[in-house]
Amino acid sequence: SSSEDKTIKVWDHQTRKCTKTIQCHDQPLSCLAIFDDGSRLISGSPNGSILMWSLETGEDVTLNTHGQAITGLAIYDNNTLVSAANDECIRLWDLEKMECLISLRGHQKEILSLIVNKATKQIFSGGVDKTVRCWDVEKCNCTATLEVPHPVLCLDSNDDILVAGLDNGTVIIWDLYTHLELRRIEVFSNSCVTCLKIDDTGNIACGGNKLIKVVLFDAQDKDSARRSS
């Protein structure tokens, strides 16, 4: 976790205790991404810096910066980082050479959320321009643009679905491959959906207004939505 105290904290989820504190940027952190093996993490901050940290030693390495506030980070593989900033741009980074590989442009306003789906080799991004954009990592181009009625604050996906949380409290669920809209649910009536996470069963935990609500969604829901469409 990270916060306005300019630290990264590592927690034991079983004991619920903090096991390590890393003093880092000279500004509060805006986003984090952790490698699958738990050995390293990447942090981004409002001043545009991106750092890679060893969780064992606490040592850091600095990547080239956007020059704009970092709004999203995602690990594609052990050698590739994806980042987003409020300059409306997504960048892919080579973590061995410590350099930017390519910039992806398409959003018209600030990007607020960024995820990677390794099953489809895609990047999904959403933001203030009220779109969710789907990017092919290998071809480095935008393959689809999903328009929504409000800014997109958060995204998640699994092997079947893509989910977006909007600033009007609504969650939208699409088929991951066809981008067919399966459900549109008002989760919070007077608050935005600030974060969401799909669990192992396909249910979606949504945070907002100091609450966590769980949207129940399974394979039968998906099949039913396909037939009705």
Coordinates of C-alpha atoms in Angstrom, one line a residue, residues 1 8-10 22 29 32-35 38-43 51-55 75:
S1 CA 0.0 0.0 0.0
I8 CA 5.2 2.1 0.8
K9 CA 4.1 -0.5 3.3
V10 CA 4.2 -4.2 2.9
I22 CA 10.0 1.9 2.5
L29 CA 2.6 8.1 -4.4
L32 CA 1.7 0.9 -7.4
A33 CA 2.2 -2.4 -9.3
I34 CA 3.8 -5.6 -7.9
F35 CA 5.5 -8.4 -9.8
G38 CA 6.5 -10.6 -5.0
S39 CA 10.2 -9.7 -5.3
R40 CA 9.8 -6.2 -6.7
L41 CA 7.3 -3.4 -7.2
I42 CA 6.9 -0.3 -9.3
S43 CA 5.7 3.0 -7.9
L51 CA 10.8 3.8 -9.5
M52 CA 11.4 0.1 -9.3
W53 CA 11.9 -1.3 -5.8
S54 CA 13.4 -4.4 -4.3
L55 CA 11.1 -5.6 -1.5
I75 CA 3.2 -5.3 -15.1

